């Protein structure tokens, strides 16, 4: 199951920079993960300062 970013996102952009498949983009009020592209590596969860990405 692909990772999902919660409303806790503060839009710092750290996750998008770390994602190896560029699945993360800036959305409306938070960053969003493209579920079809995400390979579930967990890198976004590892760098997020507020723990917003989870699966
Ligand atoms: Fe990208 Fe990995 Fe996060 Fe999926 S789990 S969005 S592949 S960094
Ligand atoms: Fe949002 Fe966390 Fe990604 Fe920063 S690292 S943009 S707070 S999900």
Short mmCIF file of C-alpha atoms and ligand atoms in Angstrom, two decimals:
data_model
loop_
_atom_site.label_atom_id
_atom_site.label_comp_id
_atom_site.label_asym_id
_atom_site.label_seq_id
_atom_site.Cartn_x
_atom_site.Cartn_y
_atom_site.Cartn_z
CA UNK A 1 0.00 0.00 0.00
CA UNK A 2 1.38 3.41 -1.00
CA UNK A 3 2.36 5.96 1.62
CA UNK A 4 -0.09 8.79 2.33
CA UNK A 5 0.63 12.26 3.74
CA UNK A 6 -1.68 13.45 6.51
CA UNK A 7 -2.98 16.96 7.20
CA UNK A 8 -0.13 17.36 9.70
CA UNK A 9 2.11 18.29 6.74
CA UNK A 10 3.73 21.71 7.14
CA UNK A 11 4.87 21.83 3.49
CA UNK A 12 8.60 21.86 4.18
CA UNK A 13 9.37 19.90 1.01
CA UNK A 14 11.91 17.55 2.60
CA UNK A 15 10.05 14.42 1.52
CA UNK A 16 9.81 15.43 -2.12
CA UNK A 17 13.58 15.95 -2.23
CA UNK A 18 14.22 12.47 -0.82
CA UNK A 19 11.73 10.39 -2.83
CA UNK A 20 13.72 8.18 -5.26
CA UNK A 21 10.88 7.99 -7.77
CA UNK A 22 9.64 11.59 -7.57
CA UNK A 23 6.20 10.49 -6.39
CA UNK A 24 5.69 13.52 -4.13
CA UNK A 25 4.47 16.90 -5.28
CA UNK A 26 3.14 20.09 -3.72
CA UNK A 27 -0.63 19.94 -3.33
CA UNK A 28 -3.29 22.23 -1.96
CA UNK A 29 -2.32 22.82 1.68
CA UNK A 30 -0.06 19.79 1.92
CA UNK A 31 2.27 17.65 -0.14
CA UNK A 32 0.74 14.64 -1.85
CA UNK A 33 2.01 11.21 -2.93
CA UNK A 34 1.07 9.64 -6.25
CA UNK A 35 -0.05 6.16 -5.18
CA UNK A 36 0.74 4.58 -8.54
CA UNK A 37 4.33 5.82 -8.45
CA UNK A 38 5.22 5.23 -4.77
CA UNK A 39 7.41 2.14 -4.23
CA UNK A 40 6.87 2.16 -0.44
CA UNK A 41 10.52 2.75 0.44
CA UNK A 42 9.71 4.82 3.53
CA UNK A 43 12.26 7.56 2.82
CA UNK A 44 9.63 10.29 3.10
CA UNK A 45 8.55 9.09 6.53
CA UNK A 46 12.19 9.03 7.62
CA UNK A 47 12.84 12.70 6.83
CA UNK A 48 9.50 14.29 7.71
CA UNK A 49 9.80 16.52 10.82
CA UNK A 50 6.17 16.00 11.81
CA UNK A 51 5.61 12.34 10.91
CA UNK A 52 3.01 13.11 8.27
CA UNK A 53 3.73 10.28 5.76
CA UNK A 54 2.53 6.81 6.77
CA UNK A 55 1.29 3.59 5.23
FE1 LIG B 1 8.54 8.20 -2.35
FE2 LIG B 1 9.36 6.18 -0.83
FE3 LIG B 1 7.73 8.01 0.19
FE4 LIG B 1 6.80 6.33 -1.62
S1 LIG B 1 7.54 5.79 0.45
S2 LIG B 1 6.44 8.53 -1.60
S3 LIG B 1 8.59 6.04 -2.94
S4 LIG B 1 9.84 8.36 -0.51
FE1 LIG B 2 5.01 17.68 4.59
FE2 LIG B 2 6.56 16.06 6.02
FE3 LIG B 2 6.84 16.20 3.37
FE4 LIG B 2 7.61 18.24 4.91
S1 LIG B 2 8.51 16.19 4.88
S2 LIG B 2 6.43 18.39 2.97
S3 LIG B 2 6.03 18.21 6.52
S4 LIG B 2 5.04 15.46 4.50
#
